[in-house]
Amino acid sequence: MPTASDRRTFAIISHPDAGKTTLTEKLLLFGGAIHLAGEVKARGAARRARSDWMKIEQQRGISVTSSVMTFEREGVTFNLLDTPGHEDFSEDTYRTLTAVDSAVMVIDVAKGIESQTRKLFEVCRLRNVPIITFVNKVDREGRAVFETLDEVADLLQLDVTPMTWPVGMGGAFEGIYDLRSNRLLLPEGPSREFQGKVVETTGLDDPKLDELLSAEGVAKLREDAELAMAGYAEFDGEAYRNGDLTPVYFGSALKEFGVDSLIKAVAEHAPPPRPQPAEPAPVDPSNPEVTGFVFKVQANMDPNHRDRIAFMRLCSGTFKRGMKLTPTGHGKPIAVHSPILFFARERELADEAFPGDIIGIPNHGTLRVGDTLSERADVRFTGLPNFAPEILRRVALKDPTKTKQLRKALDDMAEEGVTQVFYPEIGSNWIIGVVGQLQLEVLLSRLDAEYKVAAGLEPAPFDTARWVSSEDSADLKTFADLNRTAMAKDRDGNPVFLAKSAWEVGYVADRYPKVRFAATRER
Ligand code: G4P
């Protein structure tokens, strides 16, 4: 009987080019989910061809949408959530990271911690998401192992525990030694890949090592490993799960080194679903009531249907197909007849799902990012905010007869969390807000391709936005009346103050101490 404790729901965080796609492919391959390496990319390309509205994705060669892949191995079900790698998508990525219990951080051995890795790491830290580190590309020349370990420790303020050690790198690469199981993984064949050749040893002193490795290689391995074991913290599962320590694995996704150890590490050490922050109280996975939250909504996965798929992370209970779930705070119960589980091979219909699993719920726009769904509608998950936009633009319609289509498009995309929309109290110049520049291009491209609306973007007289509220509605009304030219409503009708600068927000907030100016909003 599957339970929440068999689930490992995780994401891979990395800087573009560190090898996330290659590693994902190999994880799925080792997990038995696909039979030929290369299928992830092929599937990706096929998927992109289908969603041709997403032209930017092809032009820029980046993956704008995030997806879910599920695979099983030795009784453990892994749910791997793909995080968009582009730094402009911090908001979307942030939300995806709210749905995982742990993360694998991939770094390129030649480059170390890069900017995007660092940002994603900070998001994980905010939520105490534990991290396993995979140092990739040891088949190439890279930085010294100690340098890499120290950089992770210093920059990220974490204890590090090397779990495996590369014997040489680049041209001198001879294999990977597992410091805990004392197994040596050796390359084979002309391309020097890992093809399953593992030698058990009794430890670093085992004379077998002298036979299998070059004299130089083995001497350095012994010296380094001894220094490392003395110099770095011992592995401590609790410190890892608290986010204070990261176990570090070395490998080469391309040559399949270290991938197997990584899967085992996730199965053995990564936490199963944890209690999720919610009101009135955190929800434990053992709670029998089915609860979950929507962390992503994706439209037009299938252009033949205008449906959208809400990605829900299940937090408690056993979900069964056909079950009725109610969005907290709004809406009627929804009977979930055709939930989708995201197996790598194809999208499969889910009959049952457990805490930690992600299910796709097709709907016509009723479900939104941040929604809680539950059997009794008596809880609300917290911590899935909308962020105050950092870029505001006025939308200029080229054909004035398309106002209705434009409004629908802007509302739809606000629902999906692609952009935010603000309708000013005065005037008809709708304003959209984004956190990153690329979202503006996504917006225009989709307006044109999906909604047949030709529009341009103009500078807005505002720079940022704050959701305003007050204990006393009279205070809020006074504020709104006196600042009408800067007041707007968001997609849900909440009052928003549009400011010319962050400085103005501070200035106004000082003058109206009874009004709250929030940079994030939770639904
Ligand atoms: P990303 O998703 O993090 O952006 O990275 P991706 O896996 O696409 O890998 C980026 C490049 O690094 C690819 O090369 C890939 O083959 C290479 N790579 C990934 N892992 C390893 C590794 O362990 N060792 C070596 N030597 N290279 C690795 P590319 O030339 O850009 O693409 P491709 O033409 O090979 O597909």
Coordinates of C-alpha atoms and ligand atoms in Angstrom, one line a residue:
M1 CA 0.0 0.0 0.0
P2 CA 1.7 3.2 -1.1
T3 CA 1.9 6.0 1.5
A4 CA 3.2 9.5 1.9
S5 CA 6.4 8.2 3.3
D6 CA 7.4 6.6 -0.1
R7 CA 7.1 9.9 -1.8
R8 CA 10.1 12.2 -2.7
T9 CA 8.9 15.4 -4.2
F10 CA 11.9 17.4 -5.3
A11 CA 13.2 20.0 -7.8
I12 CA 16.6 20.5 -9.5
I13 CA 18.0 23.9 -9.1
S14 CA 20.9 25.2 -11.2
H15 CA 22.3 27.9 -13.4
P16 CA 21.5 27.4 -17.2
D17 CA 24.0 25.0 -18.8
A18 CA 25.1 23.3 -15.6
G19 CA 23.5 20.1 -16.9
K20 CA 20.0 20.0 -15.4
T21 CA 18.4 18.6 -18.6
T22 CA 21.0 16.0 -19.0
L23 CA 20.8 15.0 -15.3
T24 CA 16.9 14.9 -15.5
E25 CA 17.2 12.6 -18.5
K26 CA 19.5 10.3 -16.8
L27 CA 17.5 10.2 -13.6
L28 CA 14.4 9.2 -15.6
L29 CA 16.5 6.6 -17.4
F30 CA 17.8 5.1 -14.2
G31 CA 14.4 5.3 -12.7
G32 CA 13.1 3.2 -15.5
A33 CA 10.7 5.8 -16.7
I34 CA 12.1 6.1 -20.2
H35 CA 14.0 3.6 -22.2
L36 CA 16.3 5.7 -24.3
A37 CA 18.4 8.6 -23.3
G38 CA 17.5 11.6 -25.4
E39 CA 13.8 11.1 -25.0
V40 CA 13.4 14.0 -22.6
K41 CA 14.8 16.4 -25.2
A42 CA 12.8 14.7 -28.0
R43 CA 9.6 15.0 -25.9
G44 CA 10.5 18.5 -25.1
A45 CA 10.9 19.4 -28.7
A46 CA 7.7 17.6 -29.6
R47 CA 5.9 19.5 -26.8
R48 CA 7.3 22.8 -28.0
A49 CA 6.2 22.1 -31.5
R50 CA 2.7 21.5 -30.3
S51 CA 2.6 24.7 -28.2
D52 CA 3.7 26.9 -31.1
W53 CA 2.2 29.9 -29.4
M54 CA 5.2 29.8 -27.2
K55 CA 7.6 31.0 -29.9
I56 CA 9.9 32.7 -27.4
E57 CA 10.6 29.3 -26.0
Q58 CA 12.1 28.2 -29.3
Q59 CA 13.7 31.5 -30.2
R60 CA 15.5 31.7 -26.9
G61 CA 16.0 28.0 -26.4
I62 CA 14.8 28.2 -22.9
S63 CA 12.1 26.3 -21.2
V64 CA 9.4 28.8 -20.1
T65 CA 7.0 26.3 -18.7
S66 CA 7.7 24.0 -15.8
S67 CA 6.5 20.4 -15.8
V68 CA 6.3 17.4 -13.5
M69 CA 7.9 14.0 -14.0
T70 CA 7.1 11.0 -11.9
F71 CA 9.1 7.8 -11.8
E72 CA 9.4 4.9 -9.4
R73 CA 12.3 2.9 -8.2
E74 CA 12.6 0.3 -5.5
G75 CA 9.3 1.2 -3.9
V76 CA 9.9 4.9 -3.9
T77 CA 7.9 7.3 -6.0
F78 CA 9.9 10.3 -7.1
N79 CA 8.1 13.4 -8.2
L80 CA 10.5 15.7 -10.0
L81 CA 9.2 19.2 -10.6
D82 CA 11.1 21.1 -13.3
T83 CA 11.9 24.7 -12.4
P84 CA 12.2 27.2 -15.2
G85 CA 15.8 28.0 -15.4
H86 CA 15.6 31.6 -16.6
E87 CA 16.2 34.2 -14.0
D88 CA 13.3 36.3 -15.2
F89 CA 10.9 33.7 -13.9
S90 CA 11.6 34.0 -10.3
E91 CA 8.0 34.2 -9.3
D92 CA 6.9 31.1 -11.1
T93 CA 10.0 29.3 -9.9
Y94 CA 9.4 30.4 -6.4
R95 CA 5.9 28.9 -6.5
T96 CA 7.2 25.6 -7.8
L97 CA 9.7 25.5 -5.0
T98 CA 6.8 25.9 -2.5
A99 CA 5.5 22.5 -3.8
V100 CA 8.7 20.5 -3.1
D101 CA 10.1 18.8 0.0
S102 CA 13.7 19.0 -1.1
A103 CA 16.0 20.1 -3.9
V104 CA 19.1 18.9 -5.8
M105 CA 21.5 21.7 -6.6
V106 CA 23.5 21.0 -9.7
I107 CA 26.7 23.0 -10.2
D108 CA 29.3 22.9 -13.0
V109 CA 32.6 21.8 -11.6
A110 CA 34.4 24.4 -13.7
K111 CA 32.1 27.3 -12.7
G112 CA 31.1 26.7 -9.1
I113 CA 28.1 28.5 -7.7
E114 CA 26.6 30.8 -10.3
S115 CA 24.1 33.7 -10.0
Q116 CA 21.0 31.7 -10.7
T117 CA 21.9 28.8 -8.5
R118 CA 22.5 31.3 -5.7
K119 CA 19.1 32.9 -6.1
L120 CA 17.3 29.6 -6.2
F121 CA 19.2 28.5 -3.2
E122 CA 18.0 31.5 -1.3
V123 CA 14.4 30.7 -2.1
C124 CA 15.0 27.2 -0.8
R125 CA 16.6 28.6 2.4
L126 CA 13.6 30.8 3.0
R127 CA 11.5 27.7 3.2
N128 CA 14.0 25.4 4.8
V129 CA 14.1 23.1 1.8
P130 CA 17.0 20.7 2.3
I131 CA 19.6 20.5 -0.5
I132 CA 21.7 17.7 -1.9
T133 CA 24.5 19.0 -4.1
F134 CA 25.6 17.4 -7.3
V135 CA 28.9 18.6 -8.8
N136 CA 28.6 17.9 -12.5
K137 CA 31.0 17.5 -15.4
V138 CA 34.0 15.9 -13.6
D139 CA 34.8 14.3 -16.9
R140 CA 36.0 17.7 -17.9
E141 CA 38.7 19.9 -16.4
G142 CA 37.4 21.8 -13.4
R143 CA 38.2 23.4 -10.2
A144 CA 39.9 21.5 -7.5
V145 CA 37.5 19.5 -5.4
F146 CA 38.4 21.3 -2.1
E147 CA 37.9 24.6 -3.8
T148 CA 34.4 23.6 -4.9
L149 CA 33.5 22.3 -1.5
D150 CA 34.8 25.4 0.3
E151 CA 32.9 27.6 -2.1
V152 CA 29.6 25.9 -1.3
A153 CA 30.3 26.1 2.4
D154 CA 31.4 29.8 2.3
L155 CA 28.9 31.3 -0.1
L156 CA 25.9 29.4 1.1
Q157 CA 26.8 29.2 4.7
L158 CA 26.3 25.5 4.9
D159 CA 28.2 22.6 6.3
V160 CA 29.3 20.3 3.5
T161 CA 29.9 16.6 3.6
P162 CA 31.6 15.0 0.6
M163 CA 29.8 11.7 0.0
T164 CA 31.8 10.7 -3.1
W165 CA 35.1 11.8 -4.5
P166 CA 36.3 12.0 -8.1
V167 CA 39.6 10.3 -9.0
G168 CA 41.1 12.9 -11.2
M169 CA 39.2 15.1 -13.6
G170 CA 39.1 15.8 -17.3
G171 CA 41.6 13.8 -19.2
A172 CA 42.9 12.3 -16.0
F173 CA 39.5 11.2 -14.8
E174 CA 39.6 7.6 -13.6
G175 CA 36.3 7.1 -11.7
I176 CA 34.4 8.0 -8.6
Y177 CA 35.0 6.7 -5.2
D178 CA 32.1 6.4 -2.7
L179 CA 33.5 7.4 0.6
R180 CA 30.6 5.8 2.6
S181 CA 30.2 2.5 0.8
N182 CA 33.8 2.2 -0.3
R183 CA 32.8 1.3 -3.8
L184 CA 34.8 2.4 -6.8
L185 CA 32.9 3.3 -10.0
L186 CA 35.0 2.9 -13.1
P187 CA 34.7 4.1 -16.7
E188 CA 34.5 1.7 -19.6
G189 CA 34.7 1.7 -23.4
P190 CA 36.1 4.3 -25.7
S191 CA 33.8 7.0 -24.5
R192 CA 34.8 6.2 -20.9
E193 CA 31.2 6.1 -19.6
F194 CA 29.9 4.5 -16.5
Q195 CA 28.3 1.2 -17.6
G196 CA 27.8 -0.4 -14.3
K197 CA 31.4 -1.4 -13.5
V198 CA 31.6 -1.2 -9.7
V199 CA 34.4 -2.6 -7.5
E200 CA 33.7 -3.2 -3.8
T201 CA 36.7 -2.3 -1.7
T202 CA 37.5 -2.7 2.0
G203 CA 38.5 0.9 2.2
L204 CA 41.0 3.4 0.9
D205 CA 43.9 1.1 1.9
D206 CA 42.6 -1.8 -0.2
P207 CA 45.4 -2.9 -2.6
K208 CA 42.7 -3.4 -5.3
L209 CA 42.8 0.4 -5.7
D210 CA 46.5 0.2 -6.7
E211 CA 45.7 -2.3 -9.4
L212 CA 42.7 -0.4 -10.8
L213 CA 44.0 3.2 -10.7
S214 CA 47.1 4.9 -11.8
A215 CA 49.8 5.4 -9.1
E216 CA 49.2 9.1 -9.2
G217 CA 45.5 8.8 -9.1
V218 CA 45.3 6.5 -6.1
A219 CA 47.9 8.5 -4.2
K220 CA 46.0 11.7 -4.6
L221 CA 42.7 10.0 -3.8
R222 CA 44.1 8.6 -0.5
E223 CA 45.6 11.9 0.5
D224 CA 42.5 14.0 -0.5
A225 CA 40.0 11.7 1.1
E226 CA 41.9 11.6 4.3
L227 CA 42.1 15.4 4.5
A228 CA 38.4 15.7 3.5
M229 CA 37.2 13.2 6.2
A230 CA 39.1 15.1 8.8
G231 CA 38.2 18.6 7.5
Y232 CA 34.5 18.4 6.8
A233 CA 31.5 17.6 8.9
E234 CA 30.3 14.0 9.1
F235 CA 27.0 13.4 7.4
D236 CA 24.2 14.2 9.8
G237 CA 20.7 13.4 8.4
E238 CA 19.0 15.8 10.8
A239 CA 21.3 18.7 10.0
Y240 CA 20.6 18.1 6.3
R241 CA 16.8 17.9 6.7
N242 CA 17.0 21.2 8.7
G243 CA 18.8 22.8 5.8
D244 CA 22.0 23.3 7.7
L245 CA 24.2 20.8 5.9
T246 CA 24.4 19.6 2.3
P247 CA 25.8 16.2 1.2
V248 CA 27.9 16.6 -1.9
Y249 CA 28.1 14.1 -4.8
F250 CA 30.5 14.3 -7.7
G251 CA 29.6 13.0 -11.1
S252 CA 29.1 13.4 -14.8
A253 CA 25.5 13.4 -15.9
L254 CA 26.7 13.0 -19.5
K255 CA 28.8 9.9 -18.8
E256 CA 26.3 8.7 -16.2
F257 CA 28.6 8.8 -13.3
G258 CA 27.1 9.5 -9.9
V259 CA 23.5 9.5 -11.1
D260 CA 22.7 6.2 -9.4
S261 CA 24.2 7.4 -6.1
L262 CA 22.2 10.6 -6.4
I263 CA 18.9 8.7 -6.8
K264 CA 19.8 6.6 -3.8
A265 CA 20.6 9.6 -1.8
V266 CA 17.3 11.2 -2.5
A267 CA 15.5 8.0 -1.6
E268 CA 17.5 7.5 1.6
H269 CA 18.0 11.0 3.0
A270 CA 15.5 13.4 1.4
P271 CA 12.4 14.0 3.5
P272 CA 9.0 12.6 2.6
P273 CA 6.1 15.1 2.6
R274 CA 6.3 17.4 5.6
P275 CA 3.5 19.3 7.4
Q276 CA 2.5 22.3 5.3
P277 CA 1.9 25.8 6.7
A278 CA -1.8 26.5 6.7
E279 CA -4.6 28.3 8.5
P280 CA -6.0 27.6 11.1
A281 CA -3.1 25.0 11.7
P282 CA -0.4 23.3 9.7
V283 CA -1.6 20.3 7.8
D284 CA 0.1 17.0 8.5
P285 CA 0.4 14.5 5.6
S286 CA -1.2 11.8 7.9
N287 CA -4.4 13.9 8.1
P288 CA -7.1 11.7 6.5
E289 CA -8.8 14.6 4.8
V290 CA -7.7 15.3 1.2
T291 CA -6.1 18.7 1.0
G292 CA -3.7 20.3 -1.5
F293 CA -2.8 23.6 -3.1
V294 CA -2.4 24.9 -6.7
F295 CA 1.1 26.1 -7.4
K296 CA 0.9 26.5 -11.1
V297 CA -1.8 26.9 -13.8
Q298 CA -0.9 26.2 -17.4
A299 CA -3.2 27.1 -20.3
N300 CA -3.3 25.5 -23.7
M301 CA -1.2 22.5 -23.0
D302 CA -3.4 21.0 -25.7
P303 CA -4.3 23.7 -28.3
N304 CA -7.4 21.8 -29.3
H305 CA -8.9 22.4 -26.0
R306 CA -9.1 25.8 -24.3
D307 CA -8.9 24.1 -20.9
R308 CA -6.2 24.9 -18.4
I309 CA -4.5 22.5 -16.1
A310 CA -4.1 23.5 -12.5
F311 CA -1.1 21.7 -10.9
M312 CA -2.1 20.7 -7.4
R313 CA 0.3 19.4 -4.8
L314 CA -1.5 16.9 -2.5
C315 CA -0.7 17.6 1.1
S316 CA -2.8 15.1 3.0
G317 CA -5.2 12.2 2.5
T318 CA -5.6 9.7 -0.3
F319 CA -7.0 11.3 -3.4
K320 CA -9.3 9.1 -5.5
R321 CA -10.5 9.9 -8.9
G322 CA -14.0 11.5 -9.0
M323 CA -13.6 12.9 -5.6
K324 CA -15.2 16.3 -4.9
L325 CA -12.8 19.1 -3.7
T326 CA -13.8 22.6 -2.8
P327 CA -11.6 25.6 -3.3
T328 CA -11.4 27.5 0.0
G329 CA -13.0 30.9 0.1
H330 CA -14.7 30.8 -3.2
G331 CA -16.4 28.5 -5.6
K332 CA -18.4 25.3 -5.5
P333 CA -17.1 21.8 -5.1
I334 CA -15.4 20.5 -8.2
A335 CA -15.7 16.8 -9.0
V336 CA -12.2 15.8 -10.2
H337 CA -13.1 13.1 -12.8
S338 CA -10.0 13.3 -15.0
P339 CA -7.0 14.1 -12.9
I340 CA -3.7 13.8 -14.7
L341 CA -0.6 12.2 -13.2
F342 CA 2.6 13.2 -14.9
F343 CA 4.5 10.0 -15.7
A344 CA 7.4 10.7 -17.9
R345 CA 6.3 8.3 -20.6
E346 CA 3.0 10.0 -21.2
R347 CA 0.3 11.8 -19.3
E348 CA -1.6 9.2 -17.5
L349 CA -5.0 9.3 -15.8
A350 CA -4.7 9.1 -12.0
D351 CA -6.9 6.8 -10.0
E352 CA -5.2 7.5 -6.7
A353 CA -2.7 9.9 -5.5
F354 CA -0.9 10.4 -2.1
P355 CA 0.6 13.3 -0.2
G356 CA 3.6 14.6 -2.1
D357 CA 2.1 13.7 -5.5
I358 CA 1.2 16.3 -8.1
I359 CA -2.1 16.0 -10.0
G360 CA -3.2 18.0 -12.9
I361 CA -6.8 19.2 -12.8
P362 CA -8.3 20.3 -16.0
N363 CA -10.7 23.2 -15.5
H364 CA -12.0 26.2 -17.3
G365 CA -10.3 28.9 -15.3
T366 CA -11.9 28.4 -12.0
L367 CA -8.7 27.3 -10.3
R368 CA -6.0 29.8 -9.6
V369 CA -2.5 29.8 -8.3
G370 CA -2.5 29.8 -4.6
D371 CA -5.9 28.1 -4.2
T372 CA -6.4 25.5 -1.5
L373 CA -8.6 22.6 -2.4
S374 CA -9.9 20.3 0.2
E375 CA -12.8 18.0 1.0
R376 CA -14.3 20.2 3.7
A377 CA -13.0 23.6 2.6
D378 CA -11.9 24.2 6.2
V379 CA -8.2 24.9 5.7
R380 CA -6.1 27.4 3.7
F381 CA -2.5 26.9 2.8
T382 CA -0.3 29.9 3.2
G383 CA 2.9 31.1 1.8
L384 CA 2.0 31.2 -2.0
P385 CA 2.2 35.0 -2.5
N386 CA 1.8 37.2 -5.5
F387 CA 4.8 39.5 -5.6
A388 CA 4.7 43.3 -6.1
P389 CA 5.6 43.8 -9.7
E390 CA 8.9 45.5 -10.5
I391 CA 8.0 46.5 -14.0
L392 CA 4.7 48.2 -14.9
R393 CA 3.5 48.9 -18.4
R394 CA 0.5 50.5 -20.0
V395 CA -1.2 48.2 -22.5
A396 CA -2.0 50.1 -25.8
L397 CA -4.5 48.4 -27.9
K398 CA -4.0 48.8 -31.7
D399 CA -7.6 47.9 -32.6
P400 CA -10.1 49.5 -30.2
T401 CA -12.8 47.0 -31.1
K402 CA -10.8 44.3 -29.3
T403 CA -11.3 45.7 -25.8
K404 CA -13.3 42.7 -24.6
Q405 CA -10.7 40.2 -25.9
L406 CA -7.9 42.2 -24.3
R407 CA -9.6 42.2 -21.0
K408 CA -10.2 38.4 -21.2
A409 CA -6.6 37.8 -22.2
L410 CA -5.2 39.9 -19.4
D411 CA -7.5 38.3 -16.8
D412 CA -6.6 34.8 -18.1
M413 CA -2.9 35.5 -17.8
A414 CA -3.3 37.1 -14.4
E415 CA -5.0 33.9 -13.3
E416 CA -2.1 31.8 -14.6
G417 CA 0.3 34.1 -12.8
V418 CA 2.1 35.1 -16.1
T419 CA 1.5 38.7 -15.5
Q420 CA -0.5 40.8 -13.0
V421 CA -3.1 43.2 -14.2
F422 CA -4.3 46.5 -12.6
Y423 CA -7.4 48.4 -13.7
P424 CA -7.0 52.0 -12.7
E425 CA -9.9 53.8 -11.0
I426 CA -9.7 56.6 -13.4
G427 CA -9.1 56.2 -17.1
S428 CA -9.1 53.2 -19.3
N429 CA -5.4 52.5 -19.6
W430 CA -5.0 49.1 -18.1
I431 CA -1.7 48.4 -16.6
I432 CA 0.2 45.2 -16.4
G433 CA 2.9 44.3 -13.9
V434 CA 5.6 41.7 -14.1
V435 CA 8.6 40.7 -12.0
G436 CA 10.9 40.1 -15.0
Q437 CA 11.3 41.5 -18.5
L438 CA 10.8 38.2 -20.3
Q439 CA 7.2 38.0 -19.0
L440 CA 6.4 41.1 -21.1
E441 CA 7.5 39.2 -24.2
V442 CA 5.5 36.2 -23.2
L443 CA 2.5 38.4 -22.8
L444 CA 2.7 40.1 -26.2
S445 CA 3.5 36.9 -28.0
R446 CA 0.5 35.1 -26.4
L447 CA -1.9 38.1 -27.0
D448 CA -1.1 37.9 -30.6
A449 CA -1.0 34.1 -31.1
E450 CA -3.8 33.0 -28.8
Y451 CA -6.1 35.9 -28.5
K452 CA -5.5 37.6 -31.9
V453 CA -5.1 40.9 -30.1
A454 CA -2.5 43.3 -31.5
A455 CA -1.2 45.4 -28.6
G456 CA 1.9 47.3 -27.6
L457 CA 3.3 48.3 -24.3
E458 CA 4.1 51.8 -23.2
P459 CA 5.8 53.1 -20.2
A460 CA 3.4 53.6 -17.3
P461 CA 3.6 56.6 -15.0
F462 CA 4.2 54.2 -12.2
D463 CA 7.0 52.1 -11.0
T464 CA 5.7 49.7 -8.5
A465 CA 2.5 48.6 -6.7
R466 CA 1.3 47.8 -3.2
W467 CA -1.8 46.1 -2.0
V468 CA -3.5 48.3 0.5
S469 CA -5.7 47.4 3.4
S470 CA -6.7 48.7 6.8
E471 CA -8.4 47.6 9.9
D472 CA -10.9 50.4 9.5
S473 CA -12.5 50.7 6.1
A474 CA -13.0 54.4 6.7
D475 CA -9.3 54.9 6.8
L476 CA -8.8 53.1 3.6
K477 CA -11.6 55.0 1.9
T478 CA -10.0 58.3 3.0
F479 CA -6.7 57.2 1.6
A480 CA -8.2 56.0 -1.6
D481 CA -10.3 59.2 -2.2
L482 CA -7.3 61.4 -1.7
N483 CA -5.1 59.3 -4.0
R484 CA -7.6 58.4 -6.7
T485 CA -5.3 58.9 -9.6
A486 CA -3.0 56.3 -8.2
M487 CA -5.6 53.7 -7.2
A488 CA -6.4 50.6 -9.1
K489 CA -8.0 47.2 -8.7
D490 CA -6.3 43.9 -9.3
R491 CA -7.8 40.9 -11.1
D492 CA -9.8 40.0 -7.9
G493 CA -11.0 43.5 -7.2
N494 CA -8.5 44.2 -4.4
P495 CA -7.4 47.8 -4.0
V496 CA -3.9 48.6 -5.2
F497 CA -1.8 51.7 -4.8
L498 CA 0.4 52.4 -7.8
A499 CA 3.5 54.3 -6.9
K500 CA 6.0 56.3 -8.9
S501 CA 8.8 54.9 -6.9
A502 CA 9.7 52.7 -3.9
W503 CA 10.5 56.0 -2.2
E504 CA 7.0 57.3 -2.8
V505 CA 5.7 54.1 -1.1
G506 CA 7.7 54.9 2.0
Y507 CA 6.6 58.5 2.0
V508 CA 2.9 57.7 1.6
A509 CA 3.1 54.9 4.2
D510 CA 4.5 57.4 6.7
R511 CA 1.7 59.8 6.1
Y512 CA -1.0 57.1 6.4
P513 CA 0.1 55.0 9.3
K514 CA -3.2 53.2 9.6
V515 CA -3.0 51.8 6.0
R516 CA -1.1 48.7 5.3
F517 CA 1.0 48.6 2.1
A518 CA 1.8 45.0 1.2
A519 CA 4.4 44.0 -1.3
T520 CA 2.9 40.5 -1.5
R521 CA -0.6 39.3 -1.5
E522 CA -1.9 35.9 -0.7
R523 CA -5.2 34.8 -2.1
Ligands
G4P1 P1 20.9 22.8 -18.5 O1 19.6 22.0 -18.7 O2 21.3 23.0 -17.1 O3 20.8 24.1 -19.2 O4 22.1 22.0 -19.2 P2 22.1 20.8 -20.2 O5 21.8 19.5 -19.6 O6 21.4 21.2 -21.4 O7 23.7 20.8 -20.5 C1 24.4 21.9 -21.0 C2 25.6 21.4 -21.8 O8 26.5 20.7 -20.9 C3 25.2 20.4 -22.9 O9 26.1 20.5 -23.9 C4 25.4 19.0 -22.2 O10 25.7 18.0 -23.1 C5 26.7 19.4 -21.4 N1 26.8 18.5 -20.2 C6 25.8 18.2 -19.3 N2 26.3 17.3 -18.3 C7 27.6 17.1 -18.7 C8 28.7 16.3 -18.1 O11 28.5 15.7 -17.1 N3 29.9 16.4 -18.7 C9 30.1 17.1 -19.9 N4 31.3 17.0 -20.4 N5 29.1 17.8 -20.4 C10 27.9 17.8 -19.9 P3 25.8 21.3 -25.2 O12 27.0 21.1 -26.1 O13 25.3 22.7 -24.9 O14 24.5 20.5 -25.7 P4 24.4 19.2 -26.5 O15 24.6 19.6 -27.9 O16 25.5 18.3 -26.0 O17 23.1 18.6 -26.2

